[in-house]
CSV table of C-alpha atoms in Angstrom, one decimal:
chain,number,residue,atom,x,y,z
A,1,MET,CA,-112.7,60.5,-139.6
A,2,PRO,CA,-112.2,60.9,-135.8
A,3,ASP,CA,-113.1,57.3,-134.9
A,4,GLU,CA,-110.4,55.8,-137.2
A,5,MET,CA,-107.8,58.4,-135.8
A,6,GLN,CA,-108.8,57.4,-132.3
A,7,ARG,CA,-108.4,53.7,-132.9
A,8,ALA,CA,-105.0,54.3,-134.6
A,9,LEU,CA,-103.9,56.4,-131.7
A,10,ILE,CA,-104.9,53.7,-129.2
A,11,GLN,CA,-103.1,51.0,-131.2
A,12,ARG,CA,-99.9,53.1,-131.3
A,13,GLY,CA,-100.0,54.0,-127.6
A,14,GLY,CA,-100.8,57.6,-128.3
A,15,ASP,CA,-101.8,59.8,-125.3
A,16,THR,CA,-102.1,56.7,-123.1
A,17,GLY,CA,-98.4,56.1,-122.9
A,18,GLY,CA,-98.6,52.8,-124.7
A,19,ARG,CA,-101.4,51.5,-122.4
A,20,ARG,CA,-104.6,50.4,-124.0
A,21,PRO,CA,-107.6,51.7,-122.1
A,22,LEU,CA,-109.5,49.1,-120.1
A,23,GLU,CA,-112.8,50.4,-121.5
A,24,ALA,CA,-111.6,49.4,-125.0
A,25,CYS,CA,-111.0,45.8,-123.8
A,26,VAL,CA,-114.4,45.5,-122.2
A,27,SER,CA,-116.2,47.1,-125.1
A,28,GLU,CA,-114.6,44.6,-127.5
A,29,LEU,CA,-115.5,41.6,-125.4
A,30,ASP,CA,-117.0,39.6,-128.2
A,31,THR,CA,-114.0,40.1,-130.5
A,32,HIS,CA,-111.0,40.5,-128.3
A,33,ILE,CA,-107.9,38.3,-128.5
A,34,VAL,CA,-107.2,36.1,-125.5
A,35,GLY,CA,-103.7,35.3,-124.6
A,36,ILE,CA,-102.2,32.5,-122.6
A,37,LEU,CA,-98.8,32.6,-121.1
A,38,GLY,CA,-97.6,29.0,-120.5
A,39,THR,CA,-97.8,25.7,-122.3
A,40,GLY,CA,-98.7,23.2,-119.5
A,41,ASP,CA,-101.7,20.9,-119.3
A,42,PHE,CA,-104.0,23.7,-117.9
A,43,SER,CA,-102.9,26.0,-120.7
A,44,ARG,CA,-103.7,23.5,-123.4
A,45,SER,CA,-107.1,22.7,-121.9
A,46,LEU,CA,-107.9,26.4,-121.5
A,47,ALA,CA,-107.0,27.1,-125.1
A,48,ARG,CA,-109.4,24.3,-126.3
A,49,ARG,CA,-112.2,25.7,-124.2
A,50,LEU,CA,-111.6,29.3,-125.4
A,51,VAL,CA,-111.4,28.2,-129.0
A,52,ALA,CA,-114.7,26.2,-128.6
A,53,SER,CA,-116.3,29.3,-127.1
A,54,GLY,CA,-115.4,31.4,-130.2
A,55,TYR,CA,-112.4,33.4,-128.9
A,56,GLN,CA,-109.3,34.1,-130.9
A,57,VAL,CA,-106.4,32.6,-128.9
A,58,VAL,CA,-102.8,33.3,-128.9
A,59,VAL,CA,-100.4,31.3,-126.8
A,60,GLY,CA,-97.1,32.7,-125.5
A,61,SER,CA,-94.3,30.2,-125.3
A,62,ARG,CA,-90.5,30.3,-124.8
A,63,THR,CA,-90.2,27.5,-127.4
A,64,PRO,CA,-93.1,28.1,-129.9
A,65,LYS,CA,-91.9,25.5,-132.4
A,66,HIS,CA,-91.9,22.7,-129.9
A,67,SER,CA,-95.2,23.7,-128.3
A,68,ALA,CA,-97.3,24.4,-131.4
A,69,ALA,CA,-98.3,20.8,-132.0
A,70,LEU,CA,-99.8,20.5,-128.5
A,71,PHE,CA,-102.5,23.2,-129.1
A,72,PRO,CA,-105.5,23.4,-131.3
A,73,GLU,CA,-104.9,24.5,-134.9
A,74,GLU,CA,-107.1,27.5,-134.4
A,75,ALA,CA,-104.8,28.8,-131.6
A,76,GLU,CA,-101.7,30.7,-132.6
A,77,VAL,CA,-98.5,29.7,-130.7
A,78,THR,CA,-95.9,32.4,-130.7
A,79,SER,CA,-93.4,34.1,-128.4
A,80,GLN,CA,-94.5,35.4,-125.0
A,81,LEU,CA,-93.8,39.0,-126.0
A,82,GLU,CA,-95.9,38.8,-129.2
A,83,ALA,CA,-98.7,37.1,-127.3
A,84,ALA,CA,-98.7,39.7,-124.6
A,85,SER,CA,-98.7,42.5,-127.2
A,86,GLN,CA,-101.6,41.1,-129.2
A,87,ALA,CA,-104.0,40.0,-126.5
A,88,ASP,CA,-106.5,42.1,-124.6
A,89,VAL,CA,-106.9,39.5,-121.8
A,90,VAL,CA,-104.0,37.4,-120.7
A,91,PHE,CA,-104.2,34.3,-118.7
A,92,VAL,CA,-101.0,33.8,-116.6
A,93,ALA,CA,-100.8,30.0,-116.5
A,94,ILE,CA,-97.3,29.4,-115.2
A,95,PHE,CA,-96.2,28.4,-111.7
A,96,PRO,CA,-96.2,31.3,-109.3
A,97,GLU,CA,-92.5,30.9,-108.5
A,98,HIS,CA,-91.8,31.8,-112.2
A,99,HIS,CA,-93.9,35.0,-112.3
A,100,HIS,CA,-90.7,37.0,-112.0
A,101,THR,CA,-89.7,35.8,-115.5
A,102,LEU,CA,-92.5,37.9,-117.0
A,103,LEU,CA,-91.1,41.2,-115.7
A,104,GLU,CA,-89.6,41.8,-119.1
A,105,LEU,CA,-93.1,41.8,-120.5
A,106,LYS,CA,-94.2,44.6,-118.2
A,107,PRO,CA,-94.5,47.3,-121.1
A,108,ALA,CA,-96.5,44.9,-123.2
A,109,LEU,CA,-98.8,43.9,-120.4
A,110,ALA,CA,-99.5,47.5,-119.2
A,111,GLY,CA,-103.2,48.2,-119.3
A,112,LYS,CA,-104.1,44.6,-120.0
A,113,ILE,CA,-106.2,42.3,-117.9
A,114,LEU,CA,-104.1,39.6,-116.3
A,115,VAL,CA,-106.0,36.5,-115.0
A,116,ASP,CA,-103.9,34.6,-112.5
A,117,VAL,CA,-104.9,30.9,-112.4
A,118,SER,CA,-102.1,29.7,-110.1
A,119,ASN,CA,-102.3,27.6,-107.0
A,120,GLY,CA,-99.8,27.0,-104.3
A,121,PHE,CA,-98.7,23.8,-102.7
A,122,GLN,CA,-100.2,24.4,-99.3
A,123,ILE,CA,-102.6,26.8,-97.5
A,124,LYS,CA,-101.1,30.3,-97.5
A,125,HIS,CA,-101.5,32.8,-94.6
A,126,GLY,CA,-99.6,35.6,-96.2
A,127,PRO,CA,-100.0,37.6,-99.4
A,128,SER,CA,-101.6,35.6,-102.2
A,129,HIS,CA,-99.9,34.9,-105.5
A,130,ALA,CA,-102.4,37.3,-107.2
A,131,GLU,CA,-101.4,40.1,-104.8
A,132,ARG,CA,-97.7,39.5,-105.5
A,133,LEU,CA,-98.5,39.6,-109.2
A,134,ALA,CA,-100.3,42.9,-108.8
A,135,ASP,CA,-97.2,44.3,-107.1
A,136,MET,CA,-95.1,43.2,-110.0
A,137,PHE,CA,-97.4,44.6,-112.6
A,138,PRO,CA,-99.0,47.8,-111.1
A,139,GLU,CA,-100.1,49.1,-114.5
A,140,SER,CA,-102.1,45.9,-115.3
A,141,PHE,CA,-105.5,44.9,-114.0
A,142,ILE,CA,-105.2,41.6,-112.0
A,143,VAL,CA,-108.1,39.2,-111.8
A,144,LYS,CA,-107.8,36.0,-109.7
A,145,GLY,CA,-109.8,33.1,-111.0
A,146,PHE,CA,-110.1,29.7,-112.7
A,147,ASN,CA,-107.7,28.1,-110.1
A,148,THR,CA,-110.5,25.8,-108.8
A,149,ILE,CA,-111.2,24.4,-112.3
A,150,SER,CA,-109.2,21.4,-113.4
A,151,ALA,CA,-107.8,20.8,-116.8
A,152,TRP,CA,-110.1,17.9,-117.2
A,153,VAL,CA,-113.2,20.0,-116.7
A,154,LEU,CA,-111.9,22.6,-119.2
A,155,GLN,CA,-111.5,19.8,-121.8
A,156,THR,CA,-114.7,17.9,-121.3
A,157,GLY,CA,-116.9,20.9,-120.4
A,158,PRO,CA,-118.5,22.1,-117.2
A,159,ARG,CA,-121.2,19.5,-117.3
A,160,ASP,CA,-118.7,16.9,-116.1
A,161,GLY,CA,-117.4,18.9,-113.1
A,162,SER,CA,-117.9,22.0,-111.0
A,163,ARG,CA,-119.4,24.9,-112.9
A,164,GLN,CA,-118.4,27.5,-110.4
A,165,VAL,CA,-115.5,29.9,-111.1
A,166,PHE,CA,-114.5,32.2,-108.2
A,167,LEU,CA,-113.3,35.6,-109.3
A,168,CYS,CA,-111.9,38.6,-107.4
A,169,SER,CA,-110.2,41.9,-108.5
A,170,ASP,CA,-109.8,45.5,-107.5
A,171,SER,CA,-111.0,46.5,-110.9
A,172,SER,CA,-114.7,46.1,-111.4
A,173,LYS,CA,-114.5,46.5,-115.2
A,174,ALA,CA,-111.8,43.9,-115.5
A,175,LYS,CA,-113.8,41.6,-113.3
A,176,SER,CA,-116.9,42.2,-115.4
A,177,SER,CA,-115.0,41.3,-118.5
A,178,VAL,CA,-113.8,38.0,-117.1
A,179,LEU,CA,-117.3,37.3,-115.7
A,180,ALA,CA,-118.7,37.6,-119.2
A,181,MET,CA,-116.0,35.2,-120.5
A,182,CYS,CA,-116.9,32.7,-117.8
A,183,ARG,CA,-120.5,32.7,-118.8
A,184,ARG,CA,-119.6,32.4,-122.5
A,185,MET,CA,-117.4,29.4,-121.7
A,186,GLY,CA,-120.3,27.7,-119.9
A,187,PHE,CA,-119.3,28.3,-116.3
A,188,CYS,CA,-121.0,30.0,-113.4
A,189,PRO,CA,-118.9,32.9,-112.1
A,190,VAL,CA,-119.0,33.8,-108.4
A,191,ASP,CA,-117.9,37.3,-107.5
A,192,MET,CA,-115.7,37.1,-104.4
A,193,GLY,CA,-115.1,40.9,-104.2
A,194,LEU,CA,-111.7,42.7,-104.1
A,195,LEU,CA,-108.3,41.2,-104.8
A,196,SER,CA,-107.8,40.9,-101.0
A,197,SER,CA,-110.0,37.8,-101.2
A,198,SER,CA,-107.6,36.1,-103.5
A,199,ALA,CA,-105.9,34.3,-100.6
A,200,GLU,CA,-109.2,32.7,-99.7
A,201,VAL,CA,-109.8,31.8,-103.4
A,202,GLU,CA,-106.3,30.2,-103.6
A,203,ASN,CA,-106.9,28.2,-100.5
A,204,LEU,CA,-110.2,26.7,-101.7
A,205,PRO,CA,-108.6,23.7,-103.5
A,206,PHE,CA,-106.9,22.6,-100.3
A,207,HIS,CA,-110.2,22.3,-98.4
A,208,LEU,CA,-111.4,18.7,-98.6
A,209,PHE,CA,-115.2,18.8,-98.3
A,210,PRO,CA,-115.3,21.9,-96.1
A,211,SER,CA,-119.0,21.7,-95.3
A,212,TRP,CA,-118.8,17.9,-94.5
A,213,GLY,CA,-116.3,18.0,-91.6
A,214,THR,CA,-118.7,18.4,-88.7
A,215,PRO,CA,-121.5,16.1,-90.0
A,216,ILE,CA,-118.9,13.3,-90.8
A,217,LEU,CA,-117.3,13.8,-87.4
A,218,ILE,CA,-120.6,13.5,-85.6
A,219,THR,CA,-121.5,10.5,-87.6
A,220,VAL,CA,-118.3,8.7,-86.7
A,221,ILE,CA,-118.7,9.7,-83.0
A,222,LEU,CA,-122.2,8.3,-82.9
A,223,PHE,CA,-121.2,5.1,-84.7
A,224,ILE,CA,-118.4,4.5,-82.2
A,225,PHE,CA,-120.7,5.2,-79.2
A,226,PHE,CA,-123.5,3.0,-80.4
A,227,TYR,CA,-121.1,0.2,-81.5
A,228,LEU,CA,-119.4,0.1,-78.1
A,229,TYR,CA,-122.8,0.3,-76.4
A,230,ASN,CA,-124.1,-2.7,-78.4
A,231,PHE,CA,-120.9,-4.6,-78.0
A,232,VAL,CA,-121.1,-4.3,-74.2
A,233,ARG,CA,-124.7,-5.4,-74.1
A,234,ASP,CA,-124.8,-8.1,-76.8
A,235,VAL,CA,-121.3,-9.5,-76.9
A,236,LEU,CA,-119.4,-8.7,-73.7
A,237,HIS,CA,-122.3,-9.4,-71.3
A,238,PRO,CA,-122.9,-13.0,-72.4
A,239,PHE,CA,-119.2,-13.7,-72.2
A,240,VAL,CA,-118.8,-12.2,-68.7
A,241,THR,CA,-122.0,-13.6,-67.1
A,242,ALA,CA,-122.3,-17.0,-68.9
A,243,GLY,CA,-118.9,-17.6,-70.5
A,244,GLU,CA,-120.7,-17.6,-73.9
A,245,SER,CA,-118.5,-16.5,-76.8
A,246,VAL,CA,-120.5,-14.5,-79.4
A,247,PHE,CA,-117.7,-12.4,-80.7
A,248,TYR,CA,-118.8,-13.5,-84.2
A,249,LYS,CA,-121.5,-10.9,-84.0
A,250,MET,CA,-119.0,-8.0,-84.2
A,251,PRO,CA,-118.6,-7.7,-88.0
A,252,ILE,CA,-122.3,-7.9,-89.0
A,253,ASP,CA,-124.8,-8.2,-86.2
A,254,THR,CA,-123.3,-5.4,-84.0
A,255,VAL,CA,-122.8,-3.2,-87.1
A,256,ASN,CA,-126.3,-3.8,-88.3
A,257,VAL,CA,-127.8,-2.7,-85.0
A,258,THR,CA,-125.5,0.3,-84.9
A,259,LEU,CA,-126.2,1.7,-88.4
A,260,PRO,CA,-130.0,2.4,-87.9
A,261,SER,CA,-129.2,3.9,-84.5
A,262,VAL,CA,-126.9,6.4,-86.1
A,263,ALA,CA,-129.3,7.0,-89.0
A,264,LEU,CA,-132.2,7.9,-86.8
A,265,VAL,CA,-130.2,10.2,-84.5
A,266,MET,CA,-128.7,11.9,-87.6
A,267,LEU,CA,-132.1,12.4,-89.1
A,268,ALA,CA,-133.4,13.9,-85.9
A,269,LEU,CA,-130.3,16.3,-86.0
A,270,VAL,CA,-131.5,17.5,-89.4
A,271,TYR,CA,-134.8,18.9,-88.0
A,272,MET,CA,-133.7,19.9,-84.5
A,273,PRO,CA,-131.9,23.2,-85.5
A,274,GLY,CA,-135.0,24.4,-87.3
A,275,LEU,CA,-137.1,23.8,-84.1
A,276,LEU,CA,-134.4,25.6,-82.0
A,277,ALA,CA,-134.5,28.5,-84.4
A,278,THR,CA,-138.3,28.6,-84.2
A,279,LEU,CA,-138.2,28.6,-80.4
A,280,LEU,CA,-135.8,31.5,-80.5
A,281,GLN,CA,-138.1,33.5,-82.8
A,282,LEU,CA,-141.0,32.9,-80.5
A,283,ARG,CA,-139.0,33.9,-77.4
A,284,ARG,CA,-137.6,37.1,-79.0
A,285,GLY,CA,-140.9,37.9,-80.8
A,286,THR,CA,-139.1,38.8,-84.0
A,287,LYS,CA,-137.5,37.2,-87.0
A,288,TYR,CA,-135.0,40.0,-87.6
A,289,SER,CA,-132.6,38.9,-84.8
A,290,ARG,CA,-129.6,36.9,-85.8
A,291,PHE,CA,-129.2,33.3,-84.6
A,292,PRO,CA,-126.1,32.3,-82.6
A,293,ASP,CA,-123.2,31.3,-84.8
A,294,TRP,CA,-123.3,27.7,-83.8
A,295,LEU,CA,-127.0,27.5,-84.7
A,296,ASP,CA,-126.5,29.3,-88.0
A,297,LYS,CA,-123.7,26.8,-89.0
A,298,TRP,CA,-125.9,23.9,-87.9
A,299,LEU,CA,-128.7,25.2,-90.1
A,300,THR,CA,-126.4,25.4,-93.1
A,301,LYS,CA,-125.2,21.8,-92.7
A,302,ARG,CA,-128.6,20.1,-92.5
A,303,LYS,CA,-128.2,18.7,-96.0
A,304,GLN,CA,-125.0,17.0,-95.0
A,305,PHE,CA,-126.6,15.6,-91.9
A,306,GLY,CA,-129.4,14.2,-93.9
A,307,LEU,CA,-127.2,12.5,-96.5
A,308,CYS,CA,-125.1,10.9,-93.7
A,309,SER,CA,-128.3,9.6,-92.3
A,310,PHE,CA,-129.4,8.2,-95.6
A,311,LEU,CA,-126.0,6.5,-96.0
A,312,CYS,CA,-126.3,4.7,-92.7
A,313,ALA,CA,-129.9,3.7,-93.5
A,314,ALA,CA,-129.0,2.3,-96.9
A,315,MET,CA,-126.1,0.3,-95.4
A,316,HIS,CA,-128.5,-1.0,-92.7
A,317,ALA,CA,-130.8,-2.2,-95.5
A,318,ILE,CA,-128.0,-4.0,-97.3
A,319,TYR,CA,-126.7,-5.6,-94.1
A,320,SER,CA,-130.2,-6.8,-93.2
A,321,LEU,CA,-130.6,-8.4,-96.6
A,322,CYS,CA,-127.3,-10.2,-96.1
A,323,LEU,CA,-128.2,-11.6,-92.7
A,324,PRO,CA,-129.7,-15.0,-94.0
A,325,MET,CA,-126.5,-15.6,-96.0
A,326,ARG,CA,-124.3,-16.0,-92.9
A,327,LYS,CA,-123.1,-19.4,-91.7
A,328,SER,CA,-124.2,-18.5,-88.2
A,329,ALA,CA,-127.8,-17.9,-89.4
A,330,ARG,CA,-127.9,-21.3,-91.0
A,331,PHE,CA,-126.6,-23.1,-87.9
A,332,LYS,CA,-129.1,-21.3,-85.8
A,333,LEU,CA,-131.9,-22.3,-88.1
A,334,LEU,CA,-130.9,-25.9,-88.1
A,335,ASN,CA,-130.5,-25.9,-84.3
A,336,ALA,CA,-134.0,-24.3,-84.0
A,337,ALA,CA,-135.5,-26.9,-86.3
A,338,PHE,CA,-133.8,-29.8,-84.5
A,339,LYS,CA,-135.0,-28.5,-81.1
A,340,GLN,CA,-138.5,-28.2,-82.5
A,341,VAL,CA,-138.4,-31.8,-83.5
A,342,GLN,CA,-137.1,-32.9,-80.1
A,343,ASP,CA,-139.8,-31.0,-78.3
A,344,GLY,CA,-142.4,-32.6,-80.6
A,345,VAL,CA,-143.7,-29.2,-81.8
A,346,GLU,CA,-145.5,-29.7,-85.1
A,347,LYS,CA,-146.2,-26.0,-85.9
A,348,ALA,CA,-144.2,-23.2,-84.4
A,349,TRP,CA,-146.2,-20.1,-85.1
A,350,SER,CA,-146.7,-16.8,-83.1
A,351,ASP,CA,-149.2,-14.3,-84.3
A,352,GLU,CA,-147.5,-11.6,-82.3
A,353,GLY,CA,-144.1,-12.3,-83.7
A,354,VAL,CA,-145.4,-12.5,-87.2
A,355,TRP,CA,-147.3,-9.2,-87.0
A,356,ARG,CA,-144.4,-7.5,-85.3
A,357,MET,CA,-141.9,-8.5,-88.1
A,358,GLU,CA,-144.4,-7.7,-90.9
A,359,LEU,CA,-145.0,-4.2,-89.6
A,360,TYR,CA,-141.4,-3.7,-88.7
A,361,VAL,CA,-140.2,-4.5,-92.2
A,362,SER,CA,-143.0,-2.6,-94.0
A,363,VAL,CA,-142.5,0.6,-92.0
A,364,GLY,CA,-138.8,0.3,-92.5
A,365,ILE,CA,-139.2,0.2,-96.2
A,366,ILE,CA,-141.4,3.2,-96.2
A,367,ALA,CA,-138.9,5.1,-94.1
A,368,LEU,CA,-136.0,4.2,-96.4
A,369,GLY,CA,-138.1,5.3,-99.4
A,370,LEU,CA,-138.8,8.7,-97.9
A,371,LEU,CA,-135.2,9.1,-97.0
A,372,SER,CA,-134.3,8.2,-100.6
A,373,LEU,CA,-136.6,10.9,-101.8
A,374,LEU,CA,-135.1,13.5,-99.5
A,375,ALA,CA,-131.6,12.5,-100.7
A,376,ILE,CA,-132.6,12.8,-104.4
A,377,THR,CA,-134.2,16.2,-104.1
A,378,SER,CA,-131.1,17.5,-102.3
A,379,LEU,CA,-129.1,17.0,-105.5
A,380,PRO,CA,-128.6,20.3,-107.3
A,381,SER,CA,-129.7,18.9,-110.6
A,382,VAL,CA,-133.1,18.0,-109.1
A,383,ALA,CA,-133.5,20.9,-106.8
A,384,ASP,CA,-132.9,23.3,-109.7
A,385,ASN,CA,-136.0,21.9,-111.5
A,386,ILE,CA,-138.5,22.3,-108.7
A,387,ASN,CA,-139.8,25.5,-107.1
A,388,TRP,CA,-139.3,26.5,-103.5
A,389,ARG,CA,-142.7,25.3,-102.3
A,390,GLU,CA,-142.2,21.8,-103.8
A,391,PHE,CA,-138.7,21.6,-102.3
A,392,SER,CA,-140.0,22.8,-98.9
A,393,PHE,CA,-142.8,20.2,-99.0
A,394,VAL,CA,-140.4,17.4,-99.7
A,395,GLN,CA,-137.7,18.4,-97.3
A,396,SER,CA,-140.0,19.5,-94.5
A,397,THR,CA,-143.4,17.7,-94.7
A,398,LEU,CA,-142.1,14.4,-96.2
A,399,GLY,CA,-139.0,14.7,-94.1
A,400,TYR,CA,-141.0,14.7,-90.9
A,401,CYS,CA,-143.0,11.8,-92.2
A,402,GLY,CA,-139.7,10.0,-92.8
A,403,LEU,CA,-138.6,10.8,-89.2
A,404,TYR,CA,-141.9,9.6,-87.9
A,405,MET,CA,-141.8,6.3,-89.8
A,406,ALA,CA,-138.2,5.7,-88.8
A,407,THR,CA,-139.2,6.2,-85.2
A,408,VAL,CA,-142.1,3.8,-85.5
A,409,HIS,CA,-139.7,1.3,-87.2
A,410,THR,CA,-137.5,1.5,-84.1
A,411,LEU,CA,-140.4,1.1,-81.7
A,412,LEU,CA,-141.5,-2.0,-83.5
A,413,PHE,CA,-138.0,-3.4,-83.3
A,414,GLY,CA,-138.0,-2.8,-79.5
A,415,TRP,CA,-141.6,-4.0,-79.1
A,416,ASN,CA,-142.1,-4.8,-75.4
A,417,SER,CA,-138.5,-5.4,-74.5
A,418,ALA,CA,-138.4,-2.1,-72.6
A,419,PHE,CA,-140.5,-3.8,-69.9
A,420,ASP,CA,-138.3,-7.0,-69.7
A,421,PRO,CA,-135.8,-6.7,-66.8
A,422,GLY,CA,-133.5,-9.2,-68.6
A,423,GLN,CA,-132.9,-6.7,-71.4
A,424,TYR,CA,-131.1,-4.3,-68.9
A,425,ARG,CA,-127.7,-5.9,-69.2
A,426,PHE,CA,-125.1,-4.3,-67.0
A,427,PHE,CA,-128.0,-2.0,-66.0
A,428,LEU,CA,-127.9,-0.5,-69.5
A,429,PRO,CA,-131.3,0.0,-71.2
A,430,PRO,CA,-131.9,-1.5,-74.6
A,431,THR,CA,-130.3,0.4,-77.4
A,432,PHE,CA,-133.6,1.5,-79.0
A,433,ILE,CA,-134.6,3.4,-75.8
A,434,VAL,CA,-131.4,5.5,-76.0
A,435,VAL,CA,-131.9,6.0,-79.7
A,436,LEU,CA,-135.5,7.2,-79.4
A,437,ILE,CA,-134.7,10.1,-76.9
A,438,LEU,CA,-133.8,12.7,-79.5
A,439,PRO,CA,-136.2,11.8,-82.4
A,440,VAL,CA,-139.2,11.6,-79.9
A,441,THR,CA,-138.2,15.0,-78.5
A,442,VAL,CA,-138.1,16.5,-82.0
A,443,LEU,CA,-141.5,15.0,-83.0
A,444,LEU,CA,-143.1,16.2,-79.7
A,445,ALA,CA,-141.7,19.7,-80.2
A,446,ARG,CA,-143.0,19.7,-83.8
A,447,ILE,CA,-146.5,18.7,-82.6
A,448,ILE,CA,-146.5,21.5,-80.0
A,449,LEU,CA,-145.5,24.1,-82.6
A,450,LEU,CA,-148.5,23.0,-84.7
A,451,LEU,CA,-151.0,23.9,-81.9
A,452,PRO,CA,-153.2,26.7,-83.2
A,453,CYS,CA,-152.2,29.2,-80.5
A,454,ILE,CA,-148.5,28.8,-81.1
A,455,ALA,CA,-148.7,28.4,-84.9
A,456,HIS,CA,-150.7,31.6,-85.2
A,457,GLN,CA,-148.1,33.6,-83.3
A,458,LEU,CA,-145.3,32.0,-85.3
A,459,GLN,CA,-147.1,32.9,-88.5
A,460,GLN,CA,-147.4,36.5,-87.4
A,461,ILE,CA,-143.6,36.7,-86.6
A,462,ARG,CA,-142.6,35.2,-89.9
A,463,ARG,CA,-144.8,37.8,-91.7
A,464,GLY,CA,-142.9,40.6,-90.0
A,465,TRP,CA,-144.6,41.2,-86.6
A,466,GLU,CA,-142.3,42.3,-83.9
A,467,LYS,CA,-143.1,42.2,-80.2
A,468,SER,CA,-140.7,45.0,-79.2
A,469,ARG,CA,-142.3,47.5,-81.6
A,470,HIS,CA,-145.8,47.1,-80.2
A,471,ILE,CA,-147.3,46.4,-83.6
A,472,ARG,CA,-150.6,44.7,-83.9
A,473,PHE,CA,-150.4,42.2,-86.8
A,474,VAL,CA,-153.5,41.1,-88.6
A,475,LEU,CA,-153.5,38.1,-90.8
A,476,PRO,CA,-155.5,38.1,-94.1
A,477,ASN,CA,-157.8,35.4,-92.9
A,478,ASP,CA,-158.8,37.3,-89.7
A,479,ASP,CA,-162.2,38.8,-89.5
A,480,SER,CA,-160.7,42.2,-88.6
A,481,TYR,CA,-158.5,42.2,-91.7
A,482,ASN,CA,-159.0,45.4,-93.6
A,483,GLY,CA,-156.5,45.0,-96.4
A,484,SER,CA,-153.2,46.0,-94.6
A,485,ASP,CA,-150.7,43.6,-93.1
A,486,VAL,CA,-149.9,45.7,-90.0
A,487,SER,CA,-151.5,48.5,-88.1
A,488,HIS,CA,-150.0,50.5,-85.3
A,489,VAL,CA,-151.8,50.6,-82.0
């Protein structure tokens, strides 16, 4: 019976010098024993998740009797040597500065898959912990992973936290085995390549919202700029020219005028990189040329720009609803009513003012509603349930509608004040004029790109036509279309 003899030979060490072939570990993926070295919080949570996923778990501890009560009953808690000897895949869940204490287990860990889950205390620029572990155990197959998953997520399940697990290894078979384990545990593995990428993987937990840095920085800069601009015009100017103290406007009024300014400019910055990319394609006559790095990074951060815009717009709506609650608003209302009585005005009514405010509020609500739809569809849970055409329709078509409505909302706010010389305080134009420069530019550029002569050429480029290759591109709806997409001259 050759199969039984081969299995017995492998278990005894046989021709492999005590090492169990990696192919055997991978082939027994559904039944192999998973070991955990360490008894900390992460180890206990990992054991629970592995047991719930149907794996046989053995935990290696220096004090098995004291640690047994902390783990699930289905998990066997034993010595580190016995756990290393039994397991096919071993999770090294101890602090990296204690990795050297495992050197005595080197014979037992030879030929095994070691998954390093450790993290450092700061960003590392030298060799990673996984690479050092690989130097300590050259006869083992090192896989870096699970270091970005918290113990809480392991206990409650991936639905309550990040589902991504970043993995890297120099052994493709060992990495494939751990990839399958990740999927079985309910996570989404991300292949990061060779073990040389482990330093990047270990540094991931130290990056705080890495894709949000630039959008948040630009939002803060715009807020400071527009706040100071409004402060100079609305607060400082009356104090300098007439000695009128209106510093009470700073906490609410000035902020409430600043927030929509930032929201509109940020929304314009969402669609501006797409227009710049389109203009580059038209100029180059091809879609196969790479964009500049700054434009490529800008394109990848459009979601963050849009969410920052939505945050400012939502805060503007809340501030606006709170305006009548202020003491200053009540005093102004009483003073206006008293002055009306003194002047003998029975009915103070202005059709122009009423229509302006009705349209201003209505258009603003529509703009906020469209921004809310854009924000909701950007959520992964929503985006995963709609196809690309639906996502593109919401983010592009409805997004431009939202930008248009927000621009009209700002124009209605300004009304005819742009033609009033008294509004140019300290020779500074009204805020809405400064705000409208970028969104109006974006909308005009969008309209130009929709012209048939330009849209037709852009459609050709995006279907593969290249100017430099002297290819005549025929669209399917052309009269000369004969069934092929391209034809050489």
